[in-house]
Coordinates of C-alpha atoms in Angstrom, one line a residue:
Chain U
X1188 CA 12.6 -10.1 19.5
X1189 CA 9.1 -11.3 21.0
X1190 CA 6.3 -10.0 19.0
X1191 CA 3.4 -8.5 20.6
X1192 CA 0.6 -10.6 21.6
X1193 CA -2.8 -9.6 19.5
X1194 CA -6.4 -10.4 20.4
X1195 CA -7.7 -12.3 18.1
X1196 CA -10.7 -9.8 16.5
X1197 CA -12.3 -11.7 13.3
X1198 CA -12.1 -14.2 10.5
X1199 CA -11.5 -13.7 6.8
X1200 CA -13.6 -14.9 4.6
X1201 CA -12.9 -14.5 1.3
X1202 CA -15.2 -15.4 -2.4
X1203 CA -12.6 -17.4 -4.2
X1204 CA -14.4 -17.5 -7.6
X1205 CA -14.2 -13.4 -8.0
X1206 CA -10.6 -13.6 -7.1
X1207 CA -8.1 -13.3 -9.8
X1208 CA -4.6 -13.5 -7.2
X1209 CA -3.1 -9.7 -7.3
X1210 CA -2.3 -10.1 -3.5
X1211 CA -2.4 -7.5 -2.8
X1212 CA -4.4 -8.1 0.5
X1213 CA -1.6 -11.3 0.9
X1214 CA 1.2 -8.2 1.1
X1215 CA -0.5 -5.3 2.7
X1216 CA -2.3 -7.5 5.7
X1217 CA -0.2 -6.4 9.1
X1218 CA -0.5 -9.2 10.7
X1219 CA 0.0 -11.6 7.9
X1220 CA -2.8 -14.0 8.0
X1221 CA -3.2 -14.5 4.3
X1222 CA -1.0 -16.5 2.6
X1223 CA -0.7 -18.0 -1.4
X1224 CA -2.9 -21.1 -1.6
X1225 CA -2.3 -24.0 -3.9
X1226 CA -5.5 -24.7 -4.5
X1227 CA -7.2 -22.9 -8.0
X1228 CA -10.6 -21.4 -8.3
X1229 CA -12.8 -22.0 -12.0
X1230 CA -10.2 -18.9 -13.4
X1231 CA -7.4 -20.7 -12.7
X1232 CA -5.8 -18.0 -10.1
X1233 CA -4.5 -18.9 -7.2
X1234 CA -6.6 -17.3 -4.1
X1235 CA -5.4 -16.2 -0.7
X1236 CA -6.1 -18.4 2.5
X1237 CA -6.8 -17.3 6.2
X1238 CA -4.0 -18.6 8.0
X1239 CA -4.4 -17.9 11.9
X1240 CA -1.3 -19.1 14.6
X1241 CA 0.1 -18.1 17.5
X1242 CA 1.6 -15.3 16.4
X1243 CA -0.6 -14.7 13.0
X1244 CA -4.0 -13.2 14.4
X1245 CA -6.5 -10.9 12.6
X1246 CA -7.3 -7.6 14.1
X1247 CA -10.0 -6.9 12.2
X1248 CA -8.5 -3.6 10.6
X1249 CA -10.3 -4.3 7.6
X1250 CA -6.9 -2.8 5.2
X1251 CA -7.7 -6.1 3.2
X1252 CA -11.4 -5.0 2.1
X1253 CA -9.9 -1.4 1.1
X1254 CA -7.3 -3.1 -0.9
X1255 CA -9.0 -5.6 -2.9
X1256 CA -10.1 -4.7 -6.5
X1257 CA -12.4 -7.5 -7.0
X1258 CA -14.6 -7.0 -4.0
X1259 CA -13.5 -10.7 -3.0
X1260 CA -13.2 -10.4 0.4
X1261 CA -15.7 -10.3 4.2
X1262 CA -13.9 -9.7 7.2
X1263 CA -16.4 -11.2 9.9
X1264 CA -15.9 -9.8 13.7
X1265 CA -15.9 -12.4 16.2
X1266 CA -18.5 -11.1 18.8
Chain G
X835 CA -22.9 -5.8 13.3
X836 CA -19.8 -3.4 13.1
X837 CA -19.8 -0.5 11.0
X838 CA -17.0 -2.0 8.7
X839 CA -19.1 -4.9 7.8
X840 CA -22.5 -2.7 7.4
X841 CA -20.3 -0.8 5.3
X842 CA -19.1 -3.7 3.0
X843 CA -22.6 -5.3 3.5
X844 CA -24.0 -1.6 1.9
X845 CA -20.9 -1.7 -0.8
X846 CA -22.7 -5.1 -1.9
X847 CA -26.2 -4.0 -2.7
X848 CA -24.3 -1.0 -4.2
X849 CA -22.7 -3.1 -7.1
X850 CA -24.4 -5.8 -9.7
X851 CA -22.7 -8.5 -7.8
X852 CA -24.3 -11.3 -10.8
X853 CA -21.5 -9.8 -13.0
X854 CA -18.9 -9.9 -11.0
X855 CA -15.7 -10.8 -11.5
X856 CA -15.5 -7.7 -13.4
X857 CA -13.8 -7.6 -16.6
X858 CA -10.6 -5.5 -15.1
X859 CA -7.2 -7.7 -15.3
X860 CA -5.4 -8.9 -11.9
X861 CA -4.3 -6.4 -9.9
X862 CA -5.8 -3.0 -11.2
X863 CA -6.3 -0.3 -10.1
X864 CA -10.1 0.5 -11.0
X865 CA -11.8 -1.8 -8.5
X866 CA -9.6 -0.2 -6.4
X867 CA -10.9 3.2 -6.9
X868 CA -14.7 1.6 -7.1
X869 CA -14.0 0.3 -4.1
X870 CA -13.2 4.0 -2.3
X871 CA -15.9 5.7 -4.2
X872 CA -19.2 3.4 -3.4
X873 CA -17.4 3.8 0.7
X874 CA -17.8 7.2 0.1
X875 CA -21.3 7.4 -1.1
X876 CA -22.3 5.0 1.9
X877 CA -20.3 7.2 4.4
X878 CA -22.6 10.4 2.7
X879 CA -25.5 8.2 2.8
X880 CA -26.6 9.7 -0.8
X881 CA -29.9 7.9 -1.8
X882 CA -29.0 5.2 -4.6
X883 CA -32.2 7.0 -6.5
X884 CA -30.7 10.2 -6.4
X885 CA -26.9 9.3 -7.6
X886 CA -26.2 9.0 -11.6
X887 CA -22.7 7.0 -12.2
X888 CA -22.1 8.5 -16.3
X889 CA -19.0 6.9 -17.4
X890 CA -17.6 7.3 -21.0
X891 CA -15.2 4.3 -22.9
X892 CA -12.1 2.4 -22.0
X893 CA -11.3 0.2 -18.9
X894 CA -12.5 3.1 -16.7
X895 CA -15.6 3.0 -18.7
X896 CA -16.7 -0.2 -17.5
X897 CA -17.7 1.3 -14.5
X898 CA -21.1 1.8 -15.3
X899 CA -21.7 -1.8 -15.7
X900 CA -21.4 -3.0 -12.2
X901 CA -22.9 -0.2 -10.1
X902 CA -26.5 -1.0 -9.0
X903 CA -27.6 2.2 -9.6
X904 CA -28.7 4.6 -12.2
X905 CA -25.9 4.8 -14.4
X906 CA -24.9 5.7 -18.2
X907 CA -22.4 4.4 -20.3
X908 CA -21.5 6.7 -23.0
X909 CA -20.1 7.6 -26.6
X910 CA -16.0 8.0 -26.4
X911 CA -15.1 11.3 -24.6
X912 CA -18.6 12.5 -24.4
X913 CA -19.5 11.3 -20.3
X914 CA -18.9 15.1 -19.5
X915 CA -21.5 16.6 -22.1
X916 CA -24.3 13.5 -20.9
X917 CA -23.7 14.4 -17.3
X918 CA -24.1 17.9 -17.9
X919 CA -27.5 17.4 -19.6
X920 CA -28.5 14.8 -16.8
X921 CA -28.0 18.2 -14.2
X922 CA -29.9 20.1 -16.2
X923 CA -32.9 18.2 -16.5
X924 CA -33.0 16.7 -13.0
X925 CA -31.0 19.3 -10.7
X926 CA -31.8 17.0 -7.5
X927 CA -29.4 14.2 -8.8
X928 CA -26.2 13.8 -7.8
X929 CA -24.2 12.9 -10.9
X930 CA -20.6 11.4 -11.4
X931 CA -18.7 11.2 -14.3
X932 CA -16.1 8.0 -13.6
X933 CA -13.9 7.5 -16.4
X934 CA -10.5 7.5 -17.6
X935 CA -8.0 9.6 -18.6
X936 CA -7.7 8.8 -22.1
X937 CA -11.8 9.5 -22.3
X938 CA -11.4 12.7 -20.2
X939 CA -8.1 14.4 -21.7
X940 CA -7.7 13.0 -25.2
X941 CA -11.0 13.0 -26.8
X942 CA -12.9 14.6 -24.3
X943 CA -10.4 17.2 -23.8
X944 CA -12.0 20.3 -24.7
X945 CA -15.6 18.8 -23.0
X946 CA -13.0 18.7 -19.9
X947 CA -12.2 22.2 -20.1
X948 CA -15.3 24.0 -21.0
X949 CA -17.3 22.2 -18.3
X950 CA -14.5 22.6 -15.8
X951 CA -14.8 26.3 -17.1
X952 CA -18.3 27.0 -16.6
X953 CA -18.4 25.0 -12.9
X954 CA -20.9 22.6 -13.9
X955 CA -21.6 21.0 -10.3
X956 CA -20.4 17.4 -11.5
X957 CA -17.9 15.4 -9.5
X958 CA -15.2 13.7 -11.8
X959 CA -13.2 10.8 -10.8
X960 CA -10.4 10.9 -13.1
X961 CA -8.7 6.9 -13.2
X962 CA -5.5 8.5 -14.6
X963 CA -3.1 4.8 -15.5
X964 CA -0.7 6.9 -18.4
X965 CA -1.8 4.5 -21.0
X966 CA -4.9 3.5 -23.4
X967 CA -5.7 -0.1 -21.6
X968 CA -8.1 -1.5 -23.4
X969 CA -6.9 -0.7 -26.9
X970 CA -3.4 -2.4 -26.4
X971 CA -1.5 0.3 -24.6
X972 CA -0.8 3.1 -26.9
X973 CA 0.8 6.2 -25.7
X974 CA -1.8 9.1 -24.8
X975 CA -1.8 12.4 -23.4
X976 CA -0.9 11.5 -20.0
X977 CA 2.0 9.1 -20.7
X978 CA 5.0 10.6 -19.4
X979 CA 7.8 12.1 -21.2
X980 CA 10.1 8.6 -22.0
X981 CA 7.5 5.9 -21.3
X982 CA 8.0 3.1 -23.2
X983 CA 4.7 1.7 -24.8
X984 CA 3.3 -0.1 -28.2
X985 CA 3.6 2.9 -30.2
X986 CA 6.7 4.8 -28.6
X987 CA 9.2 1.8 -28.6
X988 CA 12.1 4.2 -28.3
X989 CA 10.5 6.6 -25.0
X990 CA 7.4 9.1 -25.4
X991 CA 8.6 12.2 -26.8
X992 CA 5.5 14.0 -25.7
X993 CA 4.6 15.9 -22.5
X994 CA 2.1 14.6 -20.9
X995 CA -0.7 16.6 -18.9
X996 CA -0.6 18.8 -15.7
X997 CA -4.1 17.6 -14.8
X998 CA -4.7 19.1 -11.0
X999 CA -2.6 22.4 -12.6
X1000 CA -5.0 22.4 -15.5
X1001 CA -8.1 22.2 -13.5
X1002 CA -6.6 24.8 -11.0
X1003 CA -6.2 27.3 -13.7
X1004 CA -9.8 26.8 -15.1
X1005 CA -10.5 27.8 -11.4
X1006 CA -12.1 24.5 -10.0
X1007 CA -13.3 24.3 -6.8
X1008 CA -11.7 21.1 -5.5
X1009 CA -9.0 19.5 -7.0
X1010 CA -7.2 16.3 -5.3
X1011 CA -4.8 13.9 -6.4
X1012 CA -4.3 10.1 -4.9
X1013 CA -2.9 7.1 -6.3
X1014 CA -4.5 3.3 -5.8
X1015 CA -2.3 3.2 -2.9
X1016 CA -3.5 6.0 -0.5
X1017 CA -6.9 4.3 -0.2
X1018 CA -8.0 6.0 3.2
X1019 CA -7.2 9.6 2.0
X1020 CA -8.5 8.5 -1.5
X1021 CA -11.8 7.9 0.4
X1022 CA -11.9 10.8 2.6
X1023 CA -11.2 13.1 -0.6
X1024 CA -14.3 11.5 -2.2
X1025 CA -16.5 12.0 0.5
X1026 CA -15.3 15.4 1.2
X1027 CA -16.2 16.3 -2.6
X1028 CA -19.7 14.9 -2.5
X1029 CA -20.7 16.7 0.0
X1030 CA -19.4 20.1 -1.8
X1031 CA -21.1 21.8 -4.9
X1032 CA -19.6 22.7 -8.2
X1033 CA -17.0 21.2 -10.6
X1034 CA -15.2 18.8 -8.6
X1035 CA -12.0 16.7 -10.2
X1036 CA -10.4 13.2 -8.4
X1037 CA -7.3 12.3 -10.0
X1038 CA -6.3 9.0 -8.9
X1039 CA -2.9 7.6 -10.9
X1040 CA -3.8 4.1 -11.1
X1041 CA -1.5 0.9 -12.1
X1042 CA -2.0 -1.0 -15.0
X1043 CA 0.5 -4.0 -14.8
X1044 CA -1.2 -5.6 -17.8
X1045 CA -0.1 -3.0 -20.3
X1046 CA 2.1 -0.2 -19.0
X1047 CA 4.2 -1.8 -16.5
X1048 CA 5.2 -4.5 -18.3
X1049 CA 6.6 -2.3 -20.4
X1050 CA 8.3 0.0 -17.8
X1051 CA 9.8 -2.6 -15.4
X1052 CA 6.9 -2.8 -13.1
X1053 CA 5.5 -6.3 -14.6
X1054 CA 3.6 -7.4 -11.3
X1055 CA 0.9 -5.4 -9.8
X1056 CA 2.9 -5.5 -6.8
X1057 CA 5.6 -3.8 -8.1
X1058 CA 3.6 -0.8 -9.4
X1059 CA 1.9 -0.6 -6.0
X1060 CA 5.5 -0.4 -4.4
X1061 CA 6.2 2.3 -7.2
X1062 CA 3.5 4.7 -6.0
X1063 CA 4.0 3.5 -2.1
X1064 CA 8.3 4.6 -2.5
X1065 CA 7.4 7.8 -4.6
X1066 CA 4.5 9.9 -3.6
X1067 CA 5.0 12.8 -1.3
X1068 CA 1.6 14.1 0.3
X1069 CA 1.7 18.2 -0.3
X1070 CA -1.4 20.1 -0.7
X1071 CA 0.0 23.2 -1.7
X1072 CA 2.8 21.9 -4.1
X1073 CA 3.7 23.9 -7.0
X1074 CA 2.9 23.7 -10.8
X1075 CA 5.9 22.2 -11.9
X1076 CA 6.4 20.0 -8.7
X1077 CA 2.9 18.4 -9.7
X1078 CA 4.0 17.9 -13.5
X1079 CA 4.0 13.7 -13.2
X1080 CA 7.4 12.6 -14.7
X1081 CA 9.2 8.9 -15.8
X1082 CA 9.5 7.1 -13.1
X1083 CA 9.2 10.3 -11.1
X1084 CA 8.3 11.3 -7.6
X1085 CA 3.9 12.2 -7.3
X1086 CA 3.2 14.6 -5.6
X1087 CA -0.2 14.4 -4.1
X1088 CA -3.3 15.8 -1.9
X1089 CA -6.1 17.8 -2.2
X1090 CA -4.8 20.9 -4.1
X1091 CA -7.5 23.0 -3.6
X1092 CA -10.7 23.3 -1.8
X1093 CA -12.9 26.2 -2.3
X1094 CA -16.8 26.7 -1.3
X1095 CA -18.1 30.1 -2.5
X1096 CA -17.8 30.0 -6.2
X1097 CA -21.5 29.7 -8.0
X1098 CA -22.0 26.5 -9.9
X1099 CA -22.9 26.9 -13.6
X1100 CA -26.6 25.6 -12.5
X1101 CA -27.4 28.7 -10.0
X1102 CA -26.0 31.2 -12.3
X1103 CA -28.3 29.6 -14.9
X1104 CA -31.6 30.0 -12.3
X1105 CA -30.2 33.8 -12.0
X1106 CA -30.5 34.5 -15.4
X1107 CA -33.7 33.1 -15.9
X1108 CA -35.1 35.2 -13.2
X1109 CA -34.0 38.5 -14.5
X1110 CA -35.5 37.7 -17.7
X1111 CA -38.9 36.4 -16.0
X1112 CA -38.9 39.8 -13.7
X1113 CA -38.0 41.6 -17.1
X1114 CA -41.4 40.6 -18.9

């Protein structure tokens, strides 16, 4: 099965230090381009991190600013 | 500038971003519901002057704290009484009562009722997550019958409450039910209400993974999200007893009622005071 090819809209930034790693952006994100980091912020949770590939491409449906309860997250268009 | 990042640029200046992160624990619900309601008020462009947030105690209570604008954080039950006073003294404001449901239903109960009575034109957002966060997670009146928590080891034997049913049958003028996962109709329901006039109740069944789901098999926040996702059934014109919320039920929700031509509290009030004025 071939996935469909997405235009690549915008970039996710996200505030790492207000984070405190429900993920639910991680799960609910249709196209999949946050995944569990390693790295820690000063709380000691594990943040997401904006992961774009080939087939991984944000389309700026902004589901991941709806979902987050800590108000952690800018999703930035690409003009 | 898209209007999805003026909007999230706008939610910013909304909240007291210096104390943020909030106190809530991973994965609640509350910033969740924040979240929907300070959309809401962007989307209605309501003048951050003219819009009181009054919240009472508990997790939900909180609230108050991180909104940038006028807000009150009240004595334990008592955000309905406070909000009523704030509409009587300034009838321009738009007030809000956001708090939770053991604030609402348990102490405030009978404020609840009376207010929702009399169609005092205050919008409620109800955080309903069964439990008593903050305290620990003791049982209160909307844990469901069986719920396991610190003080019903064995299963709640208690009922818990119809809230949209009992607000119905006080004769509310808009009564809508969401959980934390339905966060575009959540949305829509607030804005729809703040733009209406009279007593106006938003139940939103919220997780609370901290307290209540680990004690019910839901220890993630994940897991209660995929509870809610699996089991809600959107029907606005569901019955009494299919709205009744049970153990690891089915929730039934939507906007169970939307009315516009019933006289707030406040007009009746003006009324009066002219037919005693034209009396003398």
């Amino acid at each position: 099965m071939t996935q469909k090819k997405y235009e690549r809209k915008a970039v996710v930034k996200i505030l790492e230090d207000r984070c405190k790693g429900c993920w639910y952006c991680v799960n609910y994100c249709p196209t999949k381009v946050l995944v569990i980091s390693d790295k820690m912020n000063a709380k000691g949770y594990h943040p997401p991190e904006f992961r774009e590939d080939k087939e991984h491409v944000c389309i700026a449906c902004h589901l991941c600013e709806l979902y987050c309860p800590d108000f952690a997250i800018f999703v930035e268009e690409l003009k | 500038m898209s209007i999805f990042e003026d909007m999230r640029n706008k939610q910013e200046e909304l909240l007291r971003t210096e104390r943020l992160p909030h106190v809530w624990c991973p994965g609640c619900g509350i910033g969740i519901v924040l979240n929907a309601f300070l959309r809401a008020v962007i989307r209605r462009k309501i003048d951050p002057e003219k819009l009181v947030v009054v919240s009472g105690i508990g997790c939900t209570g909180r609230t108050a704290g991180y909104v940038n604008v006028d807000s009150f954080h009240t004595t334990h039950g008592r955000a309905i009484p406070f909000a009523t006073g704030i509409k009587f003294a300034r009838p321009d404001l738009n007030v809000v009562v956001f708090s939770g449901d053991g604030d609402l239903f348990a102490i405030g109960g009978n404020h609840f009722v009376n207010a929702a009575r009399r169609n005092h034109d205050l919008l409620i957002i109800a955080v309903n997550n069964f439990t008593y966060g903050m305290t620990g997670g003791q049982h209160g009146p909307t844990t469901p019958t069986g719920a396991y928590t610190t003080t019903t080891p064995y299963g709640n034997p208690d009922r818990p409450f119809n809230i949209p049913h009992l607000a119905i049958s006080l004769g509310v003028p808009f009564v809508a039910r969401w959980t934390t996962y339905h966060v575009n109709q959540l949305q829509n329901s607030i804005y729809k209400a703040l733009g209406m006039k009279g007593f106006r109740l938003v139940e939103i069944i919220s997780q609370c993974p901290t307290v209540y789901g680990r004690r019910n098999s839901m220890k993630s926040p994940l897991s209660m999200m995929e509870y809610f996702q699996k089991n809600s059934i959107i029907k606005p014109n569901a019955s009494f007893e299919e709205m009744e919320l049970t153990y690891n039920g089915k929730i039934v929700v939507g906007e169970f009622r939307v009315r516009t031509n019933i006289p707030t509290y406040e007009e009746r009030f003006d009324d009066v005071i002219r037919r005693a004025q034209n009396e003398n």
